[in-house]
PDB file of C-alpha atoms and ligand atoms in Angstrom:
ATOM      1  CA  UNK A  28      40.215 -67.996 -10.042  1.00  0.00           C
ATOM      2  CA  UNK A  29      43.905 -67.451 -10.406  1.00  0.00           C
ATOM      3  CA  UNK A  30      46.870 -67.091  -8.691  1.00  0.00           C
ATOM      4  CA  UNK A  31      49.676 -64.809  -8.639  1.00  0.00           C
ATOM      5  CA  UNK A  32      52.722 -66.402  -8.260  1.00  0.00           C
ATOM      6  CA  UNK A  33      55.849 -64.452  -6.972  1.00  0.00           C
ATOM      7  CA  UNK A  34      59.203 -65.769  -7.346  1.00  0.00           C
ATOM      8  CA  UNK A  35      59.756 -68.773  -6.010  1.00  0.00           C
ATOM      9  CA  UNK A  36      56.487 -69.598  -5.704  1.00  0.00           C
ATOM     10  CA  UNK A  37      54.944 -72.992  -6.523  1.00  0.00           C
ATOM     11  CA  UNK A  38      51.416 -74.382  -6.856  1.00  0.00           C
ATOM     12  CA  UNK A  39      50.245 -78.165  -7.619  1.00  0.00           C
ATOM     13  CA  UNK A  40      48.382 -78.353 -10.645  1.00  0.00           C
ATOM     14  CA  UNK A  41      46.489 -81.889  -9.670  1.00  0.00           C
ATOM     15  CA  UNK A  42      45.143 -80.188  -6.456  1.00  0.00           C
ATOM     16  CA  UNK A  43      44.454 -76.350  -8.071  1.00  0.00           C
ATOM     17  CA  UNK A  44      43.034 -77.618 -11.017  1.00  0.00           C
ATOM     18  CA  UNK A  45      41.523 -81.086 -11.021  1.00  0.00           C
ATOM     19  CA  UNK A  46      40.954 -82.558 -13.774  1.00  0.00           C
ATOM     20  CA  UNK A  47      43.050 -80.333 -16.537  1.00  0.00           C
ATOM     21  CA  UNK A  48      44.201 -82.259 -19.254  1.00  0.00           C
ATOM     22  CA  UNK A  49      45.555 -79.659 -21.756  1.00  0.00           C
ATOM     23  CA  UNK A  50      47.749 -76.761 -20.280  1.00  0.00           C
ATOM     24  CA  UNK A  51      48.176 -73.804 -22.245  1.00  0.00           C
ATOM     25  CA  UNK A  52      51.737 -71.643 -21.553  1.00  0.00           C
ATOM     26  CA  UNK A  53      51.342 -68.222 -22.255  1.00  0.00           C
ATOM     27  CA  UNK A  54      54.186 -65.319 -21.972  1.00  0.00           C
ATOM     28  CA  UNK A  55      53.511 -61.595 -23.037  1.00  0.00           C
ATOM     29  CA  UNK A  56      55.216 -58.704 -23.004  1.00  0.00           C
ATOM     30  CA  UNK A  57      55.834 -55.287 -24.551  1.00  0.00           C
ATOM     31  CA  UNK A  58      58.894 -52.988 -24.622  1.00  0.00           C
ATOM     32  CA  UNK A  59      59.843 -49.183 -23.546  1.00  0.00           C
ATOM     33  CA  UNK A  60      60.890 -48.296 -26.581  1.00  0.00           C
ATOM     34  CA  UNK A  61      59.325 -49.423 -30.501  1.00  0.00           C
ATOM     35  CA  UNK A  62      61.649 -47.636 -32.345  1.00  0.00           C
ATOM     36  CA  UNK A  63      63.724 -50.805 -32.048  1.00  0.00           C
ATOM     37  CA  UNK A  64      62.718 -53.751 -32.907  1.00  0.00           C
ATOM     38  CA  UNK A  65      62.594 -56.666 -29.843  1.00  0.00           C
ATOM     39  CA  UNK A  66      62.384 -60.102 -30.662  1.00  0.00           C
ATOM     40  CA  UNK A  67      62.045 -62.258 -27.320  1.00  0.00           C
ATOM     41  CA  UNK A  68      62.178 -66.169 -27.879  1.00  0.00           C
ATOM     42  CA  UNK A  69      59.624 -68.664 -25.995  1.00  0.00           C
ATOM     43  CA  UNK A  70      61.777 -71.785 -25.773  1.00  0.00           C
ATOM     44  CA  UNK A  71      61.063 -75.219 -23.262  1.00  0.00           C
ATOM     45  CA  UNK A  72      63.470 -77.868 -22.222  1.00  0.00           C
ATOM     46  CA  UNK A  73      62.337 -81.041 -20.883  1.00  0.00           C
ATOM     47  CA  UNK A  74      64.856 -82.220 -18.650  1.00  0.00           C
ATOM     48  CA  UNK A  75      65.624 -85.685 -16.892  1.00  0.00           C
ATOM     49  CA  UNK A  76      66.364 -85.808 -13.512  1.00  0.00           C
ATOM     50  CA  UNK A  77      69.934 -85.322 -14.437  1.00  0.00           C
ATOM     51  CA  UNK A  78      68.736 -81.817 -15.456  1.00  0.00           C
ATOM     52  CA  UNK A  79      69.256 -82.457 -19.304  1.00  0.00           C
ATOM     53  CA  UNK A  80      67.403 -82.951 -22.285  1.00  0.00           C
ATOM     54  CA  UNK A  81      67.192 -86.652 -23.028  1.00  0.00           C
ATOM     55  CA  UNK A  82      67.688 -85.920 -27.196  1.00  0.00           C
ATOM     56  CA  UNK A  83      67.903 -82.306 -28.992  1.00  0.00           C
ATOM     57  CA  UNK A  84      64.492 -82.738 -30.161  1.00  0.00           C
ATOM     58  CA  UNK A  85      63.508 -82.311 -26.441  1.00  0.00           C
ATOM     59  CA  UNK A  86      64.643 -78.667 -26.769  1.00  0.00           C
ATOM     60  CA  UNK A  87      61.273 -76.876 -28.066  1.00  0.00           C
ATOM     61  CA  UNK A  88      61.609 -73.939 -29.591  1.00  0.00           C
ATOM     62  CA  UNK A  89      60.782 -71.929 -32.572  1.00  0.00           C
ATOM     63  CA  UNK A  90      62.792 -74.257 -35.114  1.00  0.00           C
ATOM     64  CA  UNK A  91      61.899 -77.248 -33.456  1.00  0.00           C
ATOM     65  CA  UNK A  92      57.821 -77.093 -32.259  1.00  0.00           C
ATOM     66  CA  UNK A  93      56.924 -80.014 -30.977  1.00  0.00           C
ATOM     67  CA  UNK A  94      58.485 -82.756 -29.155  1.00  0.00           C
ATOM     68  CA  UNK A  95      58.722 -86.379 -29.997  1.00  0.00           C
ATOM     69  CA  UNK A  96      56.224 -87.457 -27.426  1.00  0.00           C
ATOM     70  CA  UNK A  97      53.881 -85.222 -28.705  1.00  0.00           C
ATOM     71  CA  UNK A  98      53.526 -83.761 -24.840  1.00  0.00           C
ATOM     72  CA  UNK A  99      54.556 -80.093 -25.765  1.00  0.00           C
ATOM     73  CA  UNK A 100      54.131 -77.847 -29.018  1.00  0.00           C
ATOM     74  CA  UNK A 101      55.270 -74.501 -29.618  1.00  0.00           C
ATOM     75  CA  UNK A 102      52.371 -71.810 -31.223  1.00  0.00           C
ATOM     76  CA  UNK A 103      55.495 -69.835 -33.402  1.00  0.00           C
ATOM     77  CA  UNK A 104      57.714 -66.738 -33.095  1.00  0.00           C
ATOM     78  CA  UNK A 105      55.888 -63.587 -32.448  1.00  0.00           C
ATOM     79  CA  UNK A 106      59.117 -60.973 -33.634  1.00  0.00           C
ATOM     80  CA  UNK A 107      57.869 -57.714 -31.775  1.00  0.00           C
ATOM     81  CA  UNK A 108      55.996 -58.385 -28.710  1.00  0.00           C
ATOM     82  CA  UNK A 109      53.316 -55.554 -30.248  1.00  0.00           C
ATOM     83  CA  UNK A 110      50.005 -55.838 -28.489  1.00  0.00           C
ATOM     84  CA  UNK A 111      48.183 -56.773 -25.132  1.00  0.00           C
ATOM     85  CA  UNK A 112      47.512 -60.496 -23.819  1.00  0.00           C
ATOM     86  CA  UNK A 113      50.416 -63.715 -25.032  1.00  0.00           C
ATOM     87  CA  UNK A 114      53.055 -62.749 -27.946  1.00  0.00           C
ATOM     88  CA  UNK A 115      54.086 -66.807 -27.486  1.00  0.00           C
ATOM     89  CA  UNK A 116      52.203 -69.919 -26.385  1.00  0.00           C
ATOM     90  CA  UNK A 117      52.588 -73.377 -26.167  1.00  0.00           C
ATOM     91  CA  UNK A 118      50.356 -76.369 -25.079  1.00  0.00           C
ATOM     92  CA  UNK A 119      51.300 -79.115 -23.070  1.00  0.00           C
ATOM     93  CA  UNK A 120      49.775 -82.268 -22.464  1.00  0.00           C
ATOM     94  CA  UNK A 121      51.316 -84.012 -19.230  1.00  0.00           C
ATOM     95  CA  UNK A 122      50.025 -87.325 -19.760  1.00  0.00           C
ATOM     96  CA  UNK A 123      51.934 -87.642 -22.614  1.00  0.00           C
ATOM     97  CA  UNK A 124      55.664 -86.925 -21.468  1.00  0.00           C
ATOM     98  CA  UNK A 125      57.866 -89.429 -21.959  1.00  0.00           C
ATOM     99  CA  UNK A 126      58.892 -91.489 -18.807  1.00  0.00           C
ATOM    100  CA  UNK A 127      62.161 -90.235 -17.224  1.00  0.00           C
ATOM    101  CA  UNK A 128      61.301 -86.170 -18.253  1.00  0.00           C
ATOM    102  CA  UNK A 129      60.288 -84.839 -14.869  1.00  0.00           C
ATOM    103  CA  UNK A 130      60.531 -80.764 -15.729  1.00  0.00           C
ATOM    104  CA  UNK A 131      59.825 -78.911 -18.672  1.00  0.00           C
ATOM    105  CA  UNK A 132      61.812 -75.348 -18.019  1.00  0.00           C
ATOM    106  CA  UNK A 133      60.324 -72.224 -20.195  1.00  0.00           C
ATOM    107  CA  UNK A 134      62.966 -69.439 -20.637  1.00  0.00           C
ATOM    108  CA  UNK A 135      62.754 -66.653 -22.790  1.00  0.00           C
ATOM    109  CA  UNK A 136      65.768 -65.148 -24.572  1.00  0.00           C
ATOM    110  CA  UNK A 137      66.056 -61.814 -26.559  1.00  0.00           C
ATOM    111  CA  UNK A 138      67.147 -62.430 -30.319  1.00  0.00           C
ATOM    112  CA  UNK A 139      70.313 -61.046 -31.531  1.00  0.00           C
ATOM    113  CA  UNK A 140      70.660 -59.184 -28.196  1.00  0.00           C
ATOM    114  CA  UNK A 141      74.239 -58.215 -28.305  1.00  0.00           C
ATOM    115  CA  UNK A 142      74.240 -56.873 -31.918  1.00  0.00           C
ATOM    116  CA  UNK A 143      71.135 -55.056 -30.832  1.00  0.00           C
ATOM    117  CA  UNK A 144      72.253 -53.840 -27.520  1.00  0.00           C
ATOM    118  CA  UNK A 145      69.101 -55.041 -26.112  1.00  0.00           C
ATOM    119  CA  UNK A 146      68.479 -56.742 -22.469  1.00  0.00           C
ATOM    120  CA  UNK A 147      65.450 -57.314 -20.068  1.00  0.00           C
ATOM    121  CA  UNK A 148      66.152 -53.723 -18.509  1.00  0.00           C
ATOM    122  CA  UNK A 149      63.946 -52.331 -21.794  1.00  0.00           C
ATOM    123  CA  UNK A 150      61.193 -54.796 -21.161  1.00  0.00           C
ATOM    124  CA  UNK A 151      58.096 -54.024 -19.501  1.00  0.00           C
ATOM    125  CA  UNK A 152      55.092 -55.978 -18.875  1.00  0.00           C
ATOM    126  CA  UNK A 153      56.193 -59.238 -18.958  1.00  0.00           C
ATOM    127  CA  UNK A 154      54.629 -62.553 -17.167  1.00  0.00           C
ATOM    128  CA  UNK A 155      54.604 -66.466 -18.088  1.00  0.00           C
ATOM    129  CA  UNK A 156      50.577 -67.776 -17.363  1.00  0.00           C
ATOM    130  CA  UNK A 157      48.938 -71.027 -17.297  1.00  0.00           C
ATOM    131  CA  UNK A 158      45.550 -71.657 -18.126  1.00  0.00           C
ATOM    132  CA  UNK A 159      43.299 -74.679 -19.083  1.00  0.00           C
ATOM    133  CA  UNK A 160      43.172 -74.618 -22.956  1.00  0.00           C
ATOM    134  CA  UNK A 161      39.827 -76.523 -23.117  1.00  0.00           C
ATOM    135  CA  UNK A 162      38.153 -74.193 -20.312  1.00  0.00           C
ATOM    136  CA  UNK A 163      40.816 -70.816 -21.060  1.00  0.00           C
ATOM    137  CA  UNK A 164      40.111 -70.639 -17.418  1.00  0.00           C
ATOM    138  CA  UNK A 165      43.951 -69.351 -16.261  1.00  0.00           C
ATOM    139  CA  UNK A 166      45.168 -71.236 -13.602  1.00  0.00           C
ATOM    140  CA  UNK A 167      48.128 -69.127 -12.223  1.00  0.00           C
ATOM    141  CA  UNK A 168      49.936 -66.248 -13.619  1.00  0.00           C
ATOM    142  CA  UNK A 169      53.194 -64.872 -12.724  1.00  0.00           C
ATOM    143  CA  UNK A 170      54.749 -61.136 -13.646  1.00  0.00           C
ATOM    144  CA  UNK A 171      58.101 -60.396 -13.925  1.00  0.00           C
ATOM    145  CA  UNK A 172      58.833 -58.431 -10.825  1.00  0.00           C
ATOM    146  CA  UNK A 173      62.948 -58.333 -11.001  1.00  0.00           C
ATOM    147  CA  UNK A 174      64.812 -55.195 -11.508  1.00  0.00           C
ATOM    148  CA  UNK A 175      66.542 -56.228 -14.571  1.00  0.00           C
ATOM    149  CA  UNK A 176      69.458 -54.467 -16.201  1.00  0.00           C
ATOM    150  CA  UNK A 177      71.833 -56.288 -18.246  1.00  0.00           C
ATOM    151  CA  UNK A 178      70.350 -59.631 -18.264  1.00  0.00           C
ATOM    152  CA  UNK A 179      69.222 -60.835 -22.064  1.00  0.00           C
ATOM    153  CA  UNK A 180      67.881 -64.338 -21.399  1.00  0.00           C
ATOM    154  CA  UNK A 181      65.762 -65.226 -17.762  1.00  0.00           C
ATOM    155  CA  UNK A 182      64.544 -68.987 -16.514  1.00  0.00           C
ATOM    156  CA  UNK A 183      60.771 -67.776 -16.692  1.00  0.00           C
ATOM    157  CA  UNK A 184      59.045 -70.919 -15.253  1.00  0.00           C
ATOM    158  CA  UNK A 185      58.595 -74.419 -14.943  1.00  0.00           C
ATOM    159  CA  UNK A 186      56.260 -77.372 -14.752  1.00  0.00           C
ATOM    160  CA  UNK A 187      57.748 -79.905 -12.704  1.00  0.00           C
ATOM    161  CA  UNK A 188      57.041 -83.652 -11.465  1.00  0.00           C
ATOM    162  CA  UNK A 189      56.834 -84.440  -7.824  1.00  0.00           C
ATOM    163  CA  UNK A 190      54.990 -87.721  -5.972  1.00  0.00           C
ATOM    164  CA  UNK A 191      53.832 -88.485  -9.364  1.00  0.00           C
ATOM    165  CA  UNK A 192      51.763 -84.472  -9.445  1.00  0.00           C
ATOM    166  CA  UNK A 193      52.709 -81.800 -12.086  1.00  0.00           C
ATOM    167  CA  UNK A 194      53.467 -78.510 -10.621  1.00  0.00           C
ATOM    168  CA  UNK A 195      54.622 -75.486 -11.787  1.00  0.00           C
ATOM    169  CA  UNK A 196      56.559 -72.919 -10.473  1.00  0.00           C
ATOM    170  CA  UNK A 197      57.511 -69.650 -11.255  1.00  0.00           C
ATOM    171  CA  UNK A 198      61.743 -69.350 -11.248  1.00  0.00           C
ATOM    172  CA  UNK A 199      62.413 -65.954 -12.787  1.00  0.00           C
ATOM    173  CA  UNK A 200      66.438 -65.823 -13.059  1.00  0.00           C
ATOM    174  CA  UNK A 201      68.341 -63.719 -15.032  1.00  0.00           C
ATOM    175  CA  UNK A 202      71.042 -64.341 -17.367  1.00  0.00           C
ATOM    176  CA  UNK A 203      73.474 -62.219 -19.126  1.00  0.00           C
ATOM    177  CA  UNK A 204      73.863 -64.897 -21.688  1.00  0.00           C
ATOM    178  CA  UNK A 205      71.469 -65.961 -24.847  1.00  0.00           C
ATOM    179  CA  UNK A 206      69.636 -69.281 -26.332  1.00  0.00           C
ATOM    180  CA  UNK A 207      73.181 -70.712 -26.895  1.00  0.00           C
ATOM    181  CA  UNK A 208      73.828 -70.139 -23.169  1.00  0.00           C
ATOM    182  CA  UNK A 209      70.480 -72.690 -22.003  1.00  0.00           C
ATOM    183  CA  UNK A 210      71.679 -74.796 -24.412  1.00  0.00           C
ATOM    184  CA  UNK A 211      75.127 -75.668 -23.550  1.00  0.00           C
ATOM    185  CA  UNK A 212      73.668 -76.134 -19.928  1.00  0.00           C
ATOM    186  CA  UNK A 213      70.856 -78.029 -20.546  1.00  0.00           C
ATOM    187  CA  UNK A 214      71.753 -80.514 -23.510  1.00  0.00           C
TER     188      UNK A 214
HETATM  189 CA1   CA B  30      60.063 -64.339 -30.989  1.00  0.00          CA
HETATM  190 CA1   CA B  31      52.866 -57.655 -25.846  1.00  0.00          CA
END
């Protein structure tokens, strides 16, 4: 069974899914118009309670795809988007985040946006899921609703650690601003 998140919306992964060890992180989505070429960016930030990354190799992304605790690896760049069901995944395994990370924030960018003229306006179709990667049953799935105009870059989702439980939430937040943009704010 899954759920459909809307924004805001939060579930706790210990009580929907008992006994999940692996989480998969899948985002999709397609675009209004292929004569371009859209390249949207998958990238995850585990963040202290401070709200920062403890070390740059904490930012995951597709030149850095796994972090040093081995909790979180990125699949690789998908460059168009072609095609139904995820364009990007990662897996994460919880029990191995290093003490003191208590959120790992997905956000997904559009390469080279400005040169291309490109934002989230020109994007259709697109969601953040979570599933169980040894079951594939999905867990809870989230579509980006938002009217979206200029924005290039949006806060997508999070898992989060609260009493000791993972959660996850979906955030959806827009940006007019790129991967450089999460970076300055979050390491
Ligand atoms: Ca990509
Ligand atoms: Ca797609």
């Amino acid at each position: 069974m899954t759920i459909n998140l809307k924004k805001g919306g939060r579930i706790n992964l210990a009580k929907e899914a008992p006994g999940l060890v692996r989480v998969g992180v899948g985002l999709g989505w397609d675009v209004s118009n292929y004569d371009n070429t859209f390249d949207l960016d998958t990238s995850a930030f585990m963040l202290t309670e401070q709200g920062k990354i403890p070390s740059d190799e904490f930012f995951v992304f597709y030149n850095n795809l796994r972090s040093p605790d081995g909790a979180l690896v990125h699949k690789g760049d998908n460059r168009t988007g072609a095609g139904d069901g995820d364009d990007e995944m990662l897996e994460a395994q919880l029990s191995k985040v290093q003490e003191g990370i208590t959120d790992i924030l997905f956000v997904v960018t559009i390469h080279d946006a400005e040169i291309r003229n490109q934002n989230f306006g020109q994007v259709k179709n697109a969601y953040i899921r979570i599933y169980d990667l040894d079951t594939h049953a999905q867990i809870a799935q989230y579509e980006l609703d938002e009217d979206f105009s200029y924005e290039t870059a949006v806060e997508f989702g999070r898992l989060y650690l609260k009493n000791g439980e993972w959660r996850f939430m979906a955030v959806g937040q827009g940006y007019s601003t790129g991967l450089q943009g999460f970076v300055d704010k979050y390491a």
